[in-house]
Amino acid sequence: MTGLLQADGNEPWRWPEARWRGIVNRVRAGRSLQPTRWPDGARCAFAISFDADHETIPLRDGDESPMRISQGQYGSRRGIPRIRRLLQEAGIPATFFYPAVSAMLYPDEVRALVGDGHEIGIHSWIHERNTQLPPEDELRLSLRAREVLADISGVEPVGIRTASWDFSVHTMSIIEQMGLLYDSSLMADDDPYELLADGRPTGIVELPPEWIRDDAIYFNFERFSALRPYTPPSGVAEVFRAEFEGAYAEGGLFLLTLHPHVSGHRSRIGIIADLLAHARARGDVWFATHADVARWCLHHAATPAPAEAKGP
């Protein structure tokens, strides 16, 4: 915050109304895209996703420590095989968001996931922080990442999740330029909504994540800091199940964000298996990729689009 004030030369409490309104309205939640119904009479939708960061976190930070690199490799070496088996046994499709560098390190892994029927989404180039990039670099890396993922997977991605949900003041414009169907980085609702850019409907679907539905915040560990995991797997399972039950009660979307190098461990994969089994036992839950949820909501939203608005 201090750097922002020094760069601007004045404090936010001095800003004219036009300035703070412009900031608030730059990217905003528009009409709800919660549908009038889910496919096949389902009561709610369940969209599970995995951010396959692998080695890109230390690489992004310029950290060449073999220990840190090995933690990322675990996600591919042990996490992804366990996750693939779990999803195959449950018969559930998922969305895997890949930094392009992860996909380049493990191209066969990406192709295997596509062969299993899963979706591949954009998740940066090397897990870079968008808010620290010049806009031309953010655009270049986003386009480059999509090109690499399309080349490796054989399918052009239609959705994006920014690395660490780091959404810069230029990201919305880049998503529009790329003609993407959906984003999954912003948190203005529990259920899907249309993104507005400076008050203008974009036709782009937001599938909102949330930190409480992310495994990393409960389990991350930094050995040279005070960051220590403090929630046991059973506690995380309780939070995730409560979020699912809320979505089920309201007839909405339950969107879960996981990481192979985090939830792929022996003590944690079981809580995901239990959650999927619990949801499947309901009998009226639609399990779908993020792209399928976005398309369904765009075409079955309870709130109609303005006549001039057109989706991707």
mmCIF file of C-alpha atoms in Angstrom, residues 83-302:
data_model
loop_
_atom_site.group_PDB
_atom_site.id
_atom_site.type_symbol
_atom_site.label_atom_id
_atom_site.label_comp_id
_atom_site.label_asym_id
_atom_site.label_seq_id
_atom_site.Cartn_x
_atom_site.Cartn_y
_atom_site.Cartn_z
ATOM 1 C CA ILE A 83 -5.736 -38.194 -8.800
ATOM 2 C CA ARG A 84 -6.177 -39.894 -12.171
ATOM 3 C CA ARG A 85 -7.047 -43.196 -10.477
ATOM 4 C CA LEU A 86 -9.506 -41.494 -8.157
ATOM 5 C CA LEU A 87 -11.302 -39.695 -10.994
ATOM 6 C CA GLN A 88 -11.350 -42.810 -13.171
ATOM 7 C CA GLU A 89 -12.849 -44.913 -10.400
ATOM 8 C CA ALA A 90 -15.476 -42.258 -9.659
ATOM 9 C CA GLY A 91 -16.202 -41.600 -13.348
ATOM 10 C CA ILE A 92 -15.874 -37.866 -12.783
ATOM 11 C CA PRO A 93 -14.443 -35.295 -15.234
ATOM 12 C CA ALA A 94 -12.187 -32.523 -13.948
ATOM 13 C CA THR A 95 -10.412 -29.412 -15.163
ATOM 14 C CA PHE A 96 -6.622 -29.227 -14.921
ATOM 15 C CA PHE A 97 -5.127 -25.739 -15.108
ATOM 16 C CA TYR A 98 -1.532 -25.874 -16.325
ATOM 17 C CA PRO A 99 1.222 -23.306 -16.371
ATOM 18 C CA ALA A 100 2.740 -23.775 -19.820
ATOM 19 C CA VAL A 101 6.114 -24.662 -18.280
ATOM 20 C CA SER A 102 4.486 -27.525 -16.318
ATOM 21 C CA ALA A 103 2.953 -28.830 -19.524
ATOM 22 C CA MET A 104 6.319 -28.616 -21.297
ATOM 23 C CA LEU A 105 7.966 -30.571 -18.480
ATOM 24 C CA TYR A 106 5.266 -33.281 -18.580
ATOM 25 C CA PRO A 107 3.624 -33.343 -22.052
ATOM 26 C CA ASP A 108 2.644 -37.019 -21.808
ATOM 27 C CA GLU A 109 0.842 -36.277 -18.541
ATOM 28 C CA VAL A 110 -1.230 -33.570 -20.227
ATOM 29 C CA ARG A 111 -2.115 -35.841 -23.143
ATOM 30 C CA ALA A 112 -3.100 -38.645 -20.770
ATOM 31 C CA LEU A 113 -5.464 -36.339 -18.913
ATOM 32 C CA VAL A 114 -7.093 -35.273 -22.182
ATOM 33 C CA GLY A 115 -7.406 -38.938 -23.090
ATOM 34 C CA ASP A 116 -9.208 -39.497 -19.784
ATOM 35 C CA GLY A 117 -11.783 -36.868 -20.804
ATOM 36 C CA HIS A 118 -10.541 -34.000 -18.645
ATOM 37 C CA GLU A 119 -10.261 -30.345 -19.610
ATOM 38 C CA ILE A 120 -6.972 -28.423 -19.819
ATOM 39 C CA GLY A 121 -7.125 -24.726 -18.877
ATOM 40 C CA ILE A 122 -4.624 -21.871 -18.965
ATOM 41 C CA HIS A 123 -2.750 -21.125 -15.743
ATOM 42 C CA SER A 124 -0.003 -18.669 -16.783
ATOM 43 C CA TRP A 125 3.382 -19.280 -18.386
ATOM 44 C CA ILE A 126 5.588 -19.991 -15.334
ATOM 45 C CA HIS A 127 3.157 -19.087 -12.541
ATOM 46 C CA GLU A 128 4.181 -15.448 -12.891
ATOM 47 C CA ARG A 129 2.476 -12.719 -10.877
ATOM 48 C CA ASN A 130 0.374 -10.698 -13.304
ATOM 49 C CA THR A 131 0.278 -7.614 -11.115
ATOM 50 C CA GLN A 132 4.067 -7.357 -11.371
ATOM 51 C CA LEU A 133 4.171 -7.528 -15.184
ATOM 52 C CA PRO A 134 4.014 -4.768 -17.795
ATOM 53 C CA PRO A 135 0.755 -5.217 -19.750
ATOM 54 C CA GLU A 136 2.566 -6.153 -22.959
ATOM 55 C CA ASP A 137 4.394 -8.966 -21.169
ATOM 56 C CA GLU A 138 1.215 -10.244 -19.533
ATOM 57 C CA LEU A 139 -0.471 -10.386 -22.954
ATOM 58 C CA ARG A 140 2.514 -12.034 -24.620
ATOM 59 C CA LEU A 141 2.847 -14.708 -21.935
ATOM 60 C CA SER A 142 -0.904 -15.434 -21.926
ATOM 61 C CA LEU A 143 -0.983 -15.916 -25.691
ATOM 62 C CA ARG A 144 2.190 -17.995 -25.581
ATOM 63 C CA ALA A 145 0.785 -20.184 -22.811
ATOM 64 C CA ARG A 146 -2.408 -20.867 -24.755
ATOM 65 C CA GLU A 147 -0.413 -21.754 -27.862
ATOM 66 C CA VAL A 148 1.790 -24.216 -25.972
ATOM 67 C CA LEU A 149 -1.140 -25.872 -24.180
ATOM 68 C CA ALA A 150 -3.057 -26.229 -27.446
ATOM 69 C CA ASP A 151 -0.034 -27.733 -29.172
ATOM 70 C CA ILE A 152 0.659 -30.249 -26.392
ATOM 71 C CA SER A 153 -2.939 -31.213 -25.555
ATOM 72 C CA GLY A 154 -4.367 -31.083 -29.059
ATOM 73 C CA VAL A 155 -7.274 -28.963 -27.797
ATOM 74 C CA GLU A 156 -7.300 -25.168 -27.604
ATOM 75 C CA PRO A 157 -8.112 -24.039 -24.047
ATOM 76 C CA VAL A 158 -11.276 -21.970 -23.588
ATOM 77 C CA GLY A 159 -10.759 -20.928 -19.961
ATOM 78 C CA ILE A 160 -8.172 -19.333 -17.739
ATOM 79 C CA ARG A 161 -7.287 -19.244 -14.080
ATOM 80 C CA THR A 162 -4.622 -16.686 -13.312
ATOM 81 C CA ALA A 163 -1.704 -17.922 -11.214
ATOM 82 C CA SER A 164 -2.489 -17.367 -7.525
ATOM 83 C CA TRP A 165 -5.690 -15.667 -8.768
ATOM 84 C CA ASP A 166 -3.482 -12.627 -9.382
ATOM 85 C CA PHE A 167 -5.696 -10.480 -11.616
ATOM 86 C CA SER A 168 -4.033 -7.283 -12.840
ATOM 87 C CA VAL A 169 -5.776 -4.136 -14.060
ATOM 88 C CA HIS A 170 -5.051 -5.375 -17.609
ATOM 89 C CA THR A 171 -6.096 -9.026 -17.266
ATOM 90 C CA MET A 172 -9.734 -8.471 -18.209
ATOM 91 C CA SER A 173 -8.762 -6.797 -21.467
ATOM 92 C CA ILE A 174 -6.392 -9.670 -22.260
ATOM 93 C CA ILE A 175 -9.091 -12.278 -21.618
ATOM 94 C CA GLU A 176 -11.369 -10.409 -23.996
ATOM 95 C CA GLN A 177 -8.656 -10.163 -26.638
ATOM 96 C CA MET A 178 -8.118 -13.908 -26.356
ATOM 97 C CA GLY A 179 -11.837 -14.582 -26.868
ATOM 98 C CA LEU A 180 -12.043 -16.974 -23.929
ATOM 99 C CA LEU A 181 -15.284 -18.522 -22.723
ATOM 100 C CA TYR A 182 -14.619 -18.182 -19.018
ATOM 101 C CA ASP A 183 -12.336 -17.062 -16.212
ATOM 102 C CA SER A 184 -11.977 -18.684 -12.795
ATOM 103 C CA SER A 185 -10.007 -16.157 -10.736
ATOM 104 C CA LEU A 186 -12.475 -13.704 -9.170
ATOM 105 C CA MET A 187 -14.637 -14.062 -6.091
ATOM 106 C CA ALA A 188 -17.699 -11.806 -6.178
ATOM 107 C CA ASP A 189 -20.252 -14.620 -5.798
ATOM 108 C CA ASP A 190 -20.702 -18.284 -4.961
ATOM 109 C CA ASP A 191 -22.281 -19.016 -8.323
ATOM 110 C CA PRO A 192 -21.378 -18.158 -11.930
ATOM 111 C CA TYR A 193 -21.838 -14.622 -13.169
ATOM 112 C CA GLU A 194 -21.097 -12.518 -16.215
ATOM 113 C CA LEU A 195 -18.060 -10.263 -16.085
ATOM 114 C CA LEU A 196 -18.477 -6.553 -16.635
ATOM 115 C CA ALA A 197 -15.613 -4.408 -17.913
ATOM 116 C CA ASP A 198 -16.063 -0.728 -17.014
ATOM 117 C CA GLY A 199 -19.790 -1.384 -16.723
ATOM 118 C CA ARG A 200 -20.000 -3.139 -20.084
ATOM 119 C CA PRO A 201 -21.257 -6.755 -20.291
ATOM 120 C CA THR A 202 -18.541 -8.932 -21.814
ATOM 121 C CA GLY A 203 -20.353 -12.227 -22.331
ATOM 122 C CA ILE A 204 -17.506 -13.918 -20.438
ATOM 123 C CA VAL A 205 -18.462 -16.317 -17.655
ATOM 124 C CA GLU A 206 -16.840 -16.077 -14.232
ATOM 125 C CA LEU A 207 -16.672 -19.375 -12.343
ATOM 126 C CA PRO A 208 -15.751 -18.030 -8.912
ATOM 127 C CA PRO A 209 -13.226 -19.830 -6.733
ATOM 128 C CA GLU A 210 -12.595 -18.989 -3.093
ATOM 129 C CA TRP A 211 -9.678 -19.459 -0.732
ATOM 130 C CA ILE A 212 -11.773 -21.526 1.680
ATOM 131 C CA ARG A 213 -12.346 -24.025 -1.169
ATOM 132 C CA ASP A 214 -8.614 -24.298 -1.897
ATOM 133 C CA ASP A 215 -6.399 -26.947 -0.334
ATOM 134 C CA ALA A 216 -3.157 -24.940 -0.349
ATOM 135 C CA ILE A 217 -4.187 -22.445 2.319
ATOM 136 C CA TYR A 218 -4.680 -25.216 4.852
ATOM 137 C CA PHE A 219 -1.618 -27.321 4.052
ATOM 138 C CA ASN A 220 1.189 -25.093 2.750
ATOM 139 C CA PHE A 221 4.471 -25.129 4.630
ATOM 140 C CA GLU A 222 7.454 -22.761 4.401
ATOM 141 C CA ARG A 223 10.465 -23.974 6.363
ATOM 142 C CA PHE A 224 12.112 -20.534 6.646
ATOM 143 C CA SER A 225 8.974 -18.687 7.708
ATOM 144 C CA ALA A 226 6.236 -18.912 10.300
ATOM 145 C CA LEU A 227 3.887 -20.463 7.724
ATOM 146 C CA ARG A 228 2.895 -23.847 9.102
ATOM 147 C CA PRO A 229 -0.099 -26.056 8.285
ATOM 148 C CA TYR A 230 -2.451 -25.978 11.245
ATOM 149 C CA THR A 231 -5.559 -27.761 9.926
ATOM 150 C CA PRO A 232 -5.668 -31.582 9.897
ATOM 151 C CA PRO A 233 -7.133 -33.292 6.832
ATOM 152 C CA SER A 234 -10.294 -34.030 8.808
ATOM 153 C CA GLY A 235 -10.759 -30.300 9.446
ATOM 154 C CA VAL A 236 -10.315 -29.477 5.764
ATOM 155 C CA ALA A 237 -12.792 -32.217 4.891
ATOM 156 C CA GLU A 238 -15.301 -30.593 7.232
ATOM 157 C CA VAL A 239 -14.941 -27.205 5.528
ATOM 158 C CA PHE A 240 -15.193 -28.654 2.017
ATOM 159 C CA ARG A 241 -18.256 -30.719 2.896
ATOM 160 C CA ALA A 242 -19.975 -27.724 4.483
ATOM 161 C CA GLU A 243 -19.356 -25.698 1.323
ATOM 162 C CA PHE A 244 -20.754 -28.503 -0.808
ATOM 163 C CA GLU A 245 -23.824 -28.860 1.388
ATOM 164 C CA GLY A 246 -24.442 -25.119 1.073
ATOM 165 C CA ALA A 247 -24.251 -25.294 -2.711
ATOM 166 C CA TYR A 248 -26.550 -28.320 -2.735
ATOM 167 C CA ALA A 249 -29.115 -26.620 -0.493
ATOM 168 C CA GLU A 250 -29.167 -23.527 -2.711
ATOM 169 C CA GLY A 251 -29.115 -25.410 -6.018
ATOM 170 C CA GLY A 252 -25.875 -23.716 -7.018
ATOM 171 C CA LEU A 253 -22.306 -24.492 -8.032
ATOM 172 C CA PHE A 254 -19.688 -26.147 -5.860
ATOM 173 C CA LEU A 255 -16.247 -25.345 -7.277
ATOM 174 C CA LEU A 256 -13.195 -26.879 -5.624
ATOM 175 C CA THR A 257 -9.563 -25.912 -6.307
ATOM 176 C CA LEU A 258 -6.878 -28.481 -5.522
ATOM 177 C CA HIS A 259 -3.179 -28.973 -6.279
ATOM 178 C CA PRO A 260 -1.510 -32.311 -7.124
ATOM 179 C CA HIS A 261 1.536 -31.493 -4.983
ATOM 180 C CA VAL A 262 -0.741 -30.643 -2.034
ATOM 181 C CA SER A 263 -3.741 -32.994 -2.081
ATOM 182 C CA GLY A 264 -1.884 -35.801 -3.837
ATOM 183 C CA HIS A 265 -0.318 -36.927 -0.558
ATOM 184 C CA ARG A 266 -1.439 -40.150 1.136
ATOM 185 C CA SER A 267 -2.999 -38.436 4.128
ATOM 186 C CA ARG A 268 -5.006 -36.015 1.994
ATOM 187 C CA ILE A 269 -6.209 -37.805 -1.137
ATOM 188 C CA GLY A 270 -8.654 -39.745 1.025
ATOM 189 C CA ILE A 271 -10.657 -36.665 2.003
ATOM 190 C CA ILE A 272 -11.177 -35.875 -1.695
ATOM 191 C CA ALA A 273 -12.295 -39.435 -2.346
ATOM 192 C CA ASP A 274 -14.739 -39.226 0.554
ATOM 193 C CA LEU A 275 -16.123 -35.889 -0.642
ATOM 194 C CA LEU A 276 -16.690 -37.205 -4.166
ATOM 195 C CA ALA A 277 -18.376 -40.334 -2.796
ATOM 196 C CA HIS A 278 -20.592 -38.225 -0.544
ATOM 197 C CA ALA A 279 -21.670 -36.015 -3.437
ATOM 198 C CA ARG A 280 -22.236 -38.967 -5.774
ATOM 199 C CA ALA A 281 -24.413 -40.637 -3.155
ATOM 200 C CA ARG A 282 -26.847 -37.731 -3.433
ATOM 201 C CA GLY A 283 -27.806 -39.021 -6.848
ATOM 202 C CA ASP A 284 -28.685 -35.607 -8.262
ATOM 203 C CA VAL A 285 -25.337 -33.819 -8.576
ATOM 204 C CA TRP A 286 -23.942 -32.902 -11.999
ATOM 205 C CA PHE A 287 -20.167 -33.437 -12.173
ATOM 206 C CA ALA A 288 -18.723 -31.393 -15.007
ATOM 207 C CA THR A 289 -15.647 -29.636 -16.306
ATOM 208 C CA HIS A 290 -15.398 -25.893 -15.897
ATOM 209 C CA ALA A 291 -15.961 -25.411 -19.633
ATOM 210 C CA ASP A 292 -19.161 -27.464 -19.566
ATOM 211 C CA VAL A 293 -20.466 -25.524 -16.555
ATOM 212 C CA ALA A 294 -19.657 -22.211 -18.250
ATOM 213 C CA ARG A 295 -21.418 -23.181 -21.473
ATOM 214 C CA TRP A 296 -24.474 -24.462 -19.628
ATOM 215 C CA CYS A 297 -24.788 -21.343 -17.502
ATOM 216 C CA LEU A 298 -24.297 -19.020 -20.441
ATOM 217 C CA HIS A 299 -27.197 -20.620 -22.288
ATOM 218 C CA HIS A 300 -29.528 -21.411 -19.367
ATOM 219 C CA ALA A 301 -29.128 -18.430 -17.058
ATOM 220 C CA ALA A 302 -32.236 -17.446 -15.124
#
